PDB file of C-alpha atoms in Angstrom:
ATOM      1  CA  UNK A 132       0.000   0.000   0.000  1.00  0.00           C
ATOM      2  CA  UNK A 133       1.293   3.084  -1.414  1.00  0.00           C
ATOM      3  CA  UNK A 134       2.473   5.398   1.832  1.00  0.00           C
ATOM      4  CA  UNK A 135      -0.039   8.943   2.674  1.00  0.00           C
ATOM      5  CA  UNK A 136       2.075  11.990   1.484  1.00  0.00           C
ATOM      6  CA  UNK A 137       4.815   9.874  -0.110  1.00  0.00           C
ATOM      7  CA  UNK A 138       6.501  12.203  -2.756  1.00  0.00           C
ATOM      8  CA  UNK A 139       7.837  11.341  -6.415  1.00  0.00           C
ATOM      9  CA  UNK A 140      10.550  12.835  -8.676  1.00  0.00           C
ATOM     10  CA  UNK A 141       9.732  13.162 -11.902  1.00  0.00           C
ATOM     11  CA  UNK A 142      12.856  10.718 -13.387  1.00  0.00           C
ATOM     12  CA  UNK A 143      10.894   8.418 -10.498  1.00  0.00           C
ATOM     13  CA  UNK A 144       7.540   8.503 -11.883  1.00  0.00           C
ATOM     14  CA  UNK A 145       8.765   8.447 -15.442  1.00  0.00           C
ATOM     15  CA  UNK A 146      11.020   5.172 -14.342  1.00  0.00           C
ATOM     16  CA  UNK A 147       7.703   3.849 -12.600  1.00  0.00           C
ATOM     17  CA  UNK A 148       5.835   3.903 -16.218  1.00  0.00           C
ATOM     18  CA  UNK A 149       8.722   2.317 -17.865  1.00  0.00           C
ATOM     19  CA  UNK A 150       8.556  -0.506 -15.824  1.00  0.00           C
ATOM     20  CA  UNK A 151       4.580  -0.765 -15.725  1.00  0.00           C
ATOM     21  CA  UNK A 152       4.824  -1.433 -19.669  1.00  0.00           C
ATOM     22  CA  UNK A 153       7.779  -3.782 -19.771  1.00  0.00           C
ATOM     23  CA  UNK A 154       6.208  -5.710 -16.778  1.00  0.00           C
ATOM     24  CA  UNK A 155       3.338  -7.225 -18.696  1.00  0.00           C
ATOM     25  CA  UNK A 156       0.967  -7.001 -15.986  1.00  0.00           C
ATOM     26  CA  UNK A 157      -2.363  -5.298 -15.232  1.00  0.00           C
ATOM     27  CA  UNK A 158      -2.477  -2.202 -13.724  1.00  0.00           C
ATOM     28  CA  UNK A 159      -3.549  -3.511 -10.512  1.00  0.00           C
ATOM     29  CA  UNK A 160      -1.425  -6.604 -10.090  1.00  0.00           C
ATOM     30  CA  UNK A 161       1.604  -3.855 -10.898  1.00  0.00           C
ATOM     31  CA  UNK A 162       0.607  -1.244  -8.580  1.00  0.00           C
ATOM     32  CA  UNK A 163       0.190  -4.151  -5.318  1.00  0.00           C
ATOM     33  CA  UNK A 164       3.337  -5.484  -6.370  1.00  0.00           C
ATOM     34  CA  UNK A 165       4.680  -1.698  -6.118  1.00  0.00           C
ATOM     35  CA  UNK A 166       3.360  -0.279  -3.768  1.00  0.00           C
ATOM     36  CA  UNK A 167       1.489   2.891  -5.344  1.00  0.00           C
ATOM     37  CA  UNK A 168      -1.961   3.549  -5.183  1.00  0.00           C
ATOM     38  CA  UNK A 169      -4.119   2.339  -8.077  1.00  0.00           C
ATOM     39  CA  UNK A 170      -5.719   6.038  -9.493  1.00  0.00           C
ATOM     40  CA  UNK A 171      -1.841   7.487  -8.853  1.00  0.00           C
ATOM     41  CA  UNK A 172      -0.619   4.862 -11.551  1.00  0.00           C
ATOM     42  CA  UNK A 173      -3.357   5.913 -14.003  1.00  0.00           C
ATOM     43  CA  UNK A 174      -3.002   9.890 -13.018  1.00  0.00           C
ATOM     44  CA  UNK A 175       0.784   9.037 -14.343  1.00  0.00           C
ATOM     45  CA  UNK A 176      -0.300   7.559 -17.416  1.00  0.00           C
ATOM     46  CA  UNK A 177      -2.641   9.813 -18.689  1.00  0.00           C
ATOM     47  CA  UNK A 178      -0.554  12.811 -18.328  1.00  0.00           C
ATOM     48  CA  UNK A 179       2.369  11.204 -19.790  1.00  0.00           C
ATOM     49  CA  UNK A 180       0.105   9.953 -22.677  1.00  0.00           C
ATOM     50  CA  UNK A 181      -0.811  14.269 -23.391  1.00  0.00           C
ATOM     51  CA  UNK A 182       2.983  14.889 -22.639  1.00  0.00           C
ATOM     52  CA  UNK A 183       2.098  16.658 -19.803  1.00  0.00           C
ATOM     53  CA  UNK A 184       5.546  16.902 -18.345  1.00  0.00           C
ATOM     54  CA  UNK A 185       5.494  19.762 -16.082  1.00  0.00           C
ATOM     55  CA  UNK A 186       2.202  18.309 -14.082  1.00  0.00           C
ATOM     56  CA  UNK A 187       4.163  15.336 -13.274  1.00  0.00           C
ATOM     57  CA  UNK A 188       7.263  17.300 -11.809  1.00  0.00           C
ATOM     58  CA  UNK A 189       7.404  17.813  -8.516  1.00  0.00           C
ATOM     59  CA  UNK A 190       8.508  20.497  -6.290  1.00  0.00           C
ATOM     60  CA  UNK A 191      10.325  19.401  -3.770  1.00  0.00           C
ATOM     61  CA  UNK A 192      13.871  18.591  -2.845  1.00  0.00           C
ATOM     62  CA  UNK A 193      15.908  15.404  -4.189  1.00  0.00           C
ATOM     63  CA  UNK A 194      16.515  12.629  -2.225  1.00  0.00           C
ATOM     64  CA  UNK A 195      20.256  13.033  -0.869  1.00  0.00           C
ATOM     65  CA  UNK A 196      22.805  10.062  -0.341  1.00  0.00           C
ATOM     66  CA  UNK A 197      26.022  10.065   0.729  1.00  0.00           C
ATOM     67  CA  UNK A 198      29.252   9.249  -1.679  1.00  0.00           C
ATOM     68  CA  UNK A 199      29.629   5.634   0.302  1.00  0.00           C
ATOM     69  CA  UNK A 200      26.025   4.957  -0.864  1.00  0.00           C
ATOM     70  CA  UNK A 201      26.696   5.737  -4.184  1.00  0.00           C
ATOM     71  CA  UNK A 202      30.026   4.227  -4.561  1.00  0.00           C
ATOM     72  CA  UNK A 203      28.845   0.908  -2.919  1.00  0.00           C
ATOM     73  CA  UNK A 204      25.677   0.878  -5.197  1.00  0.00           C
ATOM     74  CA  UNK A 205      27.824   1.566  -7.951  1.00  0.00           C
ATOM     75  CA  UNK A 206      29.904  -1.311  -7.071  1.00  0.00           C
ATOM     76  CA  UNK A 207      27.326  -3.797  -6.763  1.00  0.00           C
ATOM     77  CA  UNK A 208      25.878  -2.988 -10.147  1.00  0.00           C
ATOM     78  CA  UNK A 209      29.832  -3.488 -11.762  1.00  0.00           C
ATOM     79  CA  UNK A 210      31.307  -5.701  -9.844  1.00  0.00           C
ATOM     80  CA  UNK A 211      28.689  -8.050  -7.833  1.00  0.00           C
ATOM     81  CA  UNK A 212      26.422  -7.846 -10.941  1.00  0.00           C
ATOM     82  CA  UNK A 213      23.210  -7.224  -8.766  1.00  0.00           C
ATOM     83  CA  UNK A 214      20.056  -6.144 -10.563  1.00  0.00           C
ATOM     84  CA  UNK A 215      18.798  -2.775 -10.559  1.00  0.00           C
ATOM     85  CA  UNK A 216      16.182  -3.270  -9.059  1.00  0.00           C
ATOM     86  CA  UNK A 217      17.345  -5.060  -6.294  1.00  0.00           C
ATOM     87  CA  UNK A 218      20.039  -1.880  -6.320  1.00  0.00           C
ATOM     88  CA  UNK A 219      17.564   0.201  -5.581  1.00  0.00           C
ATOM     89  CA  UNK A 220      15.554  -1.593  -3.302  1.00  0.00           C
ATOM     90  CA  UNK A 221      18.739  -1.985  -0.914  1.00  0.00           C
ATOM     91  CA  UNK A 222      20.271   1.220  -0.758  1.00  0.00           C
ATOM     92  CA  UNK A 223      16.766   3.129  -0.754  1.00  0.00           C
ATOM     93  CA  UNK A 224      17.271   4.723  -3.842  1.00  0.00           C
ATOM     94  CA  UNK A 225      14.752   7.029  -5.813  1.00  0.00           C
ATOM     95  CA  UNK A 226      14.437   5.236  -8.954  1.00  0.00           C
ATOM     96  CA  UNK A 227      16.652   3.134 -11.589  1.00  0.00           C
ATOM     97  CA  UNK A 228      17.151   5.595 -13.401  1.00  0.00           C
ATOM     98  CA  UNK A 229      19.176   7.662 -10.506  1.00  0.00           C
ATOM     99  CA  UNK A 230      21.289   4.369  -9.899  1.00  0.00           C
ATOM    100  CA  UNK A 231      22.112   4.023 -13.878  1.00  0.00           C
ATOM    101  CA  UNK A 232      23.459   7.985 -13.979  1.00  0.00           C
ATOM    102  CA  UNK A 233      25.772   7.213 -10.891  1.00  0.00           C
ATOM    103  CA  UNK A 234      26.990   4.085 -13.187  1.00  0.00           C
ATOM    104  CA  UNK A 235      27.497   6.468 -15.951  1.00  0.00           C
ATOM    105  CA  UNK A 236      29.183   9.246 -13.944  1.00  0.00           C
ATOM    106  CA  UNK A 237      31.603   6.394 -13.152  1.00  0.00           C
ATOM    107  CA  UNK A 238      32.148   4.424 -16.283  1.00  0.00           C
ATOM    108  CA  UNK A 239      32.775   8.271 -17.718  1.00  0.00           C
ATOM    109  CA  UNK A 240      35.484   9.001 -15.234  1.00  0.00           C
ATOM    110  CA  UNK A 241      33.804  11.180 -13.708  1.00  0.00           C
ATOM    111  CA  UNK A 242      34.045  11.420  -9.547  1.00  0.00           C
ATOM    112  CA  UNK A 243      30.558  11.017  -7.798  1.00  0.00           C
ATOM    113  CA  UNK A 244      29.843  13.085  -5.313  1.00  0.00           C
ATOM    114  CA  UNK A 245      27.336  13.277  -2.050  1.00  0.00           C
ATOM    115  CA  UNK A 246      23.981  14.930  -3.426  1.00  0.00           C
ATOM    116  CA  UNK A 247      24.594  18.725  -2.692  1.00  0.00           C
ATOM    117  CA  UNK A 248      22.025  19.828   0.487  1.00  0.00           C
ATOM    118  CA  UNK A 249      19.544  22.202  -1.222  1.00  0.00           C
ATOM    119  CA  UNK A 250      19.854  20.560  -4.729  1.00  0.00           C
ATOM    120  CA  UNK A 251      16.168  20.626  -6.139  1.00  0.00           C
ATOM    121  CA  UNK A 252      13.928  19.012  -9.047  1.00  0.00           C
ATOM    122  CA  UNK A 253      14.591  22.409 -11.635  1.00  0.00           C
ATOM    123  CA  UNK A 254      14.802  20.819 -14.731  1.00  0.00           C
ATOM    124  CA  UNK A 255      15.957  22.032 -17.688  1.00  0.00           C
ATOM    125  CA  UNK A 256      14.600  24.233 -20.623  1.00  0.00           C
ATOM    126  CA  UNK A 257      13.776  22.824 -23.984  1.00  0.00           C
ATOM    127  CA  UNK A 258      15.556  24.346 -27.092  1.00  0.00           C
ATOM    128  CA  UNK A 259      14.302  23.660 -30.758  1.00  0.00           C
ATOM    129  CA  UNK A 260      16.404  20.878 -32.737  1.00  0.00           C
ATOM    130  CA  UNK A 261      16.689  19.481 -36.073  1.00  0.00           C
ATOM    131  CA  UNK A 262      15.226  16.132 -37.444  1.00  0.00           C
ATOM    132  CA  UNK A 263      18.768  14.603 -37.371  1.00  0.00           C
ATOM    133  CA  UNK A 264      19.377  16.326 -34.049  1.00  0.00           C
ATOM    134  CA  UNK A 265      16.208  14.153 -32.815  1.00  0.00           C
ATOM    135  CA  UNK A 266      17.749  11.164 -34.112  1.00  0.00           C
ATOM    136  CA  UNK A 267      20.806  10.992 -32.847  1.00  0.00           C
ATOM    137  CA  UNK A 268      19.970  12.408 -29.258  1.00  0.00           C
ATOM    138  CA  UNK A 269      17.646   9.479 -28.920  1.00  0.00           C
ATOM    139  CA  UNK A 270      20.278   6.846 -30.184  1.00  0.00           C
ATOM    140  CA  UNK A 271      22.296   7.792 -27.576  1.00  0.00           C
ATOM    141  CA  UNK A 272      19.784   7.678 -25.066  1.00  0.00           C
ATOM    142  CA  UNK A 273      19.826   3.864 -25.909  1.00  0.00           C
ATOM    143  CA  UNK A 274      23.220   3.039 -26.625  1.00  0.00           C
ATOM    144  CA  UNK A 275      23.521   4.818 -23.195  1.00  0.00           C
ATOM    145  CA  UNK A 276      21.331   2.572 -21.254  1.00  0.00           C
ATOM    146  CA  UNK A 277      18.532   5.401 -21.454  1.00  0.00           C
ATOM    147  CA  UNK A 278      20.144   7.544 -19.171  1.00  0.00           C
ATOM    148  CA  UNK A 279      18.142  10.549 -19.658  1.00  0.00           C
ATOM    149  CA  UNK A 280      19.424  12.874 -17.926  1.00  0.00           C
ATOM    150  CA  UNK A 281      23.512  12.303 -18.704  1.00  0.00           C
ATOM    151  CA  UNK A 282      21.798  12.787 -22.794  1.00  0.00           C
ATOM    152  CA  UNK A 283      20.107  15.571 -21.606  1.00  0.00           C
ATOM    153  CA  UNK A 284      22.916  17.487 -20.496  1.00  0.00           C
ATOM    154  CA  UNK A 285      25.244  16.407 -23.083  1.00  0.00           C
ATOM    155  CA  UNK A 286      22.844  18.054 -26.189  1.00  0.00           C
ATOM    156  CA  UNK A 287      22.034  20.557 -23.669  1.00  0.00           C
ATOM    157  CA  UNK A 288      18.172  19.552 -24.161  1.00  0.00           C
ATOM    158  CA  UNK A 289      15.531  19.263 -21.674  1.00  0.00           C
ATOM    159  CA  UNK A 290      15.232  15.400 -19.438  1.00  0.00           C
ATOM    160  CA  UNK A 291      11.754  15.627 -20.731  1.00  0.00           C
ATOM    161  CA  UNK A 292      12.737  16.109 -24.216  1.00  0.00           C
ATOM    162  CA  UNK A 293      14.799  13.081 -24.498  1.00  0.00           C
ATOM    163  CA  UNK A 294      12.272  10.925 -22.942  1.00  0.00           C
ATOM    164  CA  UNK A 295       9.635  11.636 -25.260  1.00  0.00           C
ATOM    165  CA  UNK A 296      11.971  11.305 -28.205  1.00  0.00           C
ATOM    166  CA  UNK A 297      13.028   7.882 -27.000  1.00  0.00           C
ATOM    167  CA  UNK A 298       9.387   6.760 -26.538  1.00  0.00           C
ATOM    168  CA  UNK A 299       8.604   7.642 -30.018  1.00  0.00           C
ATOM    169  CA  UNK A 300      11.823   6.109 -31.739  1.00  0.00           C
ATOM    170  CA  UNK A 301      11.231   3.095 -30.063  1.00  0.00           C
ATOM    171  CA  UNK A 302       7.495   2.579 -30.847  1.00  0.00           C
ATOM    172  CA  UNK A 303       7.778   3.854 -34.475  1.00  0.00           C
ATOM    173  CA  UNK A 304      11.071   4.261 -35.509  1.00  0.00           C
ATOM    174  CA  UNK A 305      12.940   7.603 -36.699  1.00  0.00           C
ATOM    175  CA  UNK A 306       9.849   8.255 -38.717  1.00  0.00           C
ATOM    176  CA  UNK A 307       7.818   9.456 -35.114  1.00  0.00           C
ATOM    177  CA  UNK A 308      10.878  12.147 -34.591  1.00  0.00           C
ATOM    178  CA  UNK A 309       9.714  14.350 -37.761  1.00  0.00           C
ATOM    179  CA  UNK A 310       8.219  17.477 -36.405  1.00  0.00           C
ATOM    180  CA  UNK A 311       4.852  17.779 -37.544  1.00  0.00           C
ATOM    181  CA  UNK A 312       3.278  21.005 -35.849  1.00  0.00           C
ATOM    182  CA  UNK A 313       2.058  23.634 -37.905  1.00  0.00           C
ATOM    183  CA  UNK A 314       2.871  21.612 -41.129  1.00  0.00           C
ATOM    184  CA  UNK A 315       0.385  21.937 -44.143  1.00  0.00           C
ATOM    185  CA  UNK A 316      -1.015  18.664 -45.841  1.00  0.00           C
ATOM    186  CA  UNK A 317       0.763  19.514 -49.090  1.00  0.00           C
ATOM    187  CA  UNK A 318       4.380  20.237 -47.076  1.00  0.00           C
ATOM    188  CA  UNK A 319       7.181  17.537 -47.636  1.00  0.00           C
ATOM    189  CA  UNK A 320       7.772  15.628 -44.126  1.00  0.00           C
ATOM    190  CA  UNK A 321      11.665  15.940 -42.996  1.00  0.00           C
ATOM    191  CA  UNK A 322      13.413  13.312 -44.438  1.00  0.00           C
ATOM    192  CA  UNK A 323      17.328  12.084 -44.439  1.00  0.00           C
ATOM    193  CA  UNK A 324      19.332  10.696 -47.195  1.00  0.00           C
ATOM    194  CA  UNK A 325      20.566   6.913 -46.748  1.00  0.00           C
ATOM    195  CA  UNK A 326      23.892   8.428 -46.011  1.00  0.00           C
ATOM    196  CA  UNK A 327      22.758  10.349 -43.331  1.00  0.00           C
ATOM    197  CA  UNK A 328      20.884   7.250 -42.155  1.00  0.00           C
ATOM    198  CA  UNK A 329      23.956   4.756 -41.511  1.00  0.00           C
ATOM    199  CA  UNK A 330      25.803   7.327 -40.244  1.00  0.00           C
ATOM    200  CA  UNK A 331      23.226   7.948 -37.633  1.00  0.00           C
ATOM    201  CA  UNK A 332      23.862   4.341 -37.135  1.00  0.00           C
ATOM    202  CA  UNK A 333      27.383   3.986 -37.184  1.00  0.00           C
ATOM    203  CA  UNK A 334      27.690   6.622 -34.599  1.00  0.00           C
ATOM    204  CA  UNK A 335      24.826   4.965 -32.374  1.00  0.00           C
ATOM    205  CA  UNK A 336      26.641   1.726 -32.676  1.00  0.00           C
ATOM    206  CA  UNK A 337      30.281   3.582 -31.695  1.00  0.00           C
ATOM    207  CA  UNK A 338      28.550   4.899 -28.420  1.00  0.00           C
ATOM    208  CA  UNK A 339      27.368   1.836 -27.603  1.00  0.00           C
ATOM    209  CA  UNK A 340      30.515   0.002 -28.119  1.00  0.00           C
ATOM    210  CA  UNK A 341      32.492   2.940 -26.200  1.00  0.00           C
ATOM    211  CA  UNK A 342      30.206   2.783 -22.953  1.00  0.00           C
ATOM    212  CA  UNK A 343      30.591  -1.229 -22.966  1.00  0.00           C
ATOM    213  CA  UNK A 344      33.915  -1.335 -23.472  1.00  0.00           C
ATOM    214  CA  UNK A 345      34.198   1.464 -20.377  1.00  0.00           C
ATOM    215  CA  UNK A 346      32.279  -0.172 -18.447  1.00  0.00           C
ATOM    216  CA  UNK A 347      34.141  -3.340 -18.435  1.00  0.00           C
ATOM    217  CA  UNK A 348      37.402  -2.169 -17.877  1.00  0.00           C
ATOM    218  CA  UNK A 349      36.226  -0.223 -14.715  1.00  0.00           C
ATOM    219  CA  UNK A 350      34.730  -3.149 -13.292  1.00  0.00           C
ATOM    220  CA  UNK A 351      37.967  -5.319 -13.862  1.00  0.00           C
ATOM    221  CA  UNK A 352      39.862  -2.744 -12.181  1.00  0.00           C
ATOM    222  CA  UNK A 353      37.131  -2.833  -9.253  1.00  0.00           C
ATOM    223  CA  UNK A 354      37.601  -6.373  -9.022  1.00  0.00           C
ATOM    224  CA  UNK A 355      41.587  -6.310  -8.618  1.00  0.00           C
ATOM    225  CA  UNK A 356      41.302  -4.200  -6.198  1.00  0.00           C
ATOM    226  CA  UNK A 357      39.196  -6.099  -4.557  1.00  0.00           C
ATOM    227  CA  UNK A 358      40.931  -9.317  -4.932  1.00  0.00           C
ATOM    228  CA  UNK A 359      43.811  -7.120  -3.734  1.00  0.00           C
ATOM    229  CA  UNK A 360      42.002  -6.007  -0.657  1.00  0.00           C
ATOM    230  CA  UNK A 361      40.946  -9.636   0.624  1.00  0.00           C
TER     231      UNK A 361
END
């Protein structure tokens, strides 16, 4: 039973629907096994369904954990290969989606840090892009492990943005990304030339390979030490 005046980010209740439709249950066998409240599921859905982003973000402060938390959680995604979910579940954590930046922030390089006291849910503006922009932002969403918000903030684009382009990509294919408003009947629809296609690709498939590869060699270095350690 879903907790009186328990709070959501938005990356959380985004997260939540992602995992409602690759769960293959009902709506109510999903929400009892989750924990939310039936009509807070469907409140989700509908306002995701009008792209109703900003009625689905919250106001209030982020979640905070401490660089230990993140570094073990971190470490048993890489190096004890524990699920994300049961990730999240252990260390208390927001929402996959948090858990899979920190992975990213490491694979990257890049140090990870205590949440900052005061840090809250401002997310950021959209900005117009291209057809091809569209394209690629959402293949590396995916090659990415659909971190959101790292893709966000390297196309400086809004979290919303990229989730919406990923949704449509993945349902209908680079077709869905053509921007459509305000376009007459008799108006040519964006297109690309096969060229631009397979490059698209090739780069999609580079990322990919990049963050694997990354990944990898970070957790074998995790696991020396470890071995190391004992």
């Amino acid at each position: 039973m879903e907790k009186q005046g328990r709070s959501y980010s938005l990356e959380q209740k985004l997260d939540t629907l992602y995992q409602f439709k690759h769960s293959g249950k009902s709506m109510r066998a999903f929400t009892k096994d989750f924990g939310i409240a039936f009509v807070t599921l469907k409140k989700w859905l509908d306002l995701e369904q009008l792209e109703d982003f900003k009625a689905l973000e919250p106001s209030h402060e982020w979640k905070r954990y401490s660089q230990d938390t993140k570094n073990a959680a971190v470490h048993d995604r890489l190096v004890n290969g524990l699920s994300q979910l049961d990730i999240v579940k252990k260390y208390q954590i927001s929402s996959t989606s948090v858990l899979r930046r920190w992975v990213n922030q490491y694979t990257n390089g890049k140090e990870i840090k205590a949440t900052s006291k005061g840090q809250t849910t401002h997310m950021k503006q959209g900005r117009t892009t291209s057809y091809q922009e569209r394209i690629e932002i959402a293949q590396y969403a995916l090659a990415h492990e659909k971190d959101y918000h790292t893709t966000a903030n390297h196309f400086n684009v809004s979290y919303q943005q990229v989730y919406t382009w990923v949704r449509k990509y993945e349902k209908d294919g680079i077709n869905a990304l053509q921007d459509r408003r305000g376009k007459r009947l008799n108006r040519e629809p964006e297109e690309l030339s096969e060229k631009e296609r397979l490059e698209l690709r090739i780069k999609e498939l580079e990322e990919r390979n990049d963050f694997l590869e990354t990944r990898e060699d970070l957790a074998k270095k995790l696991r020396e030490i470890q071995r190391r350690n004992q």
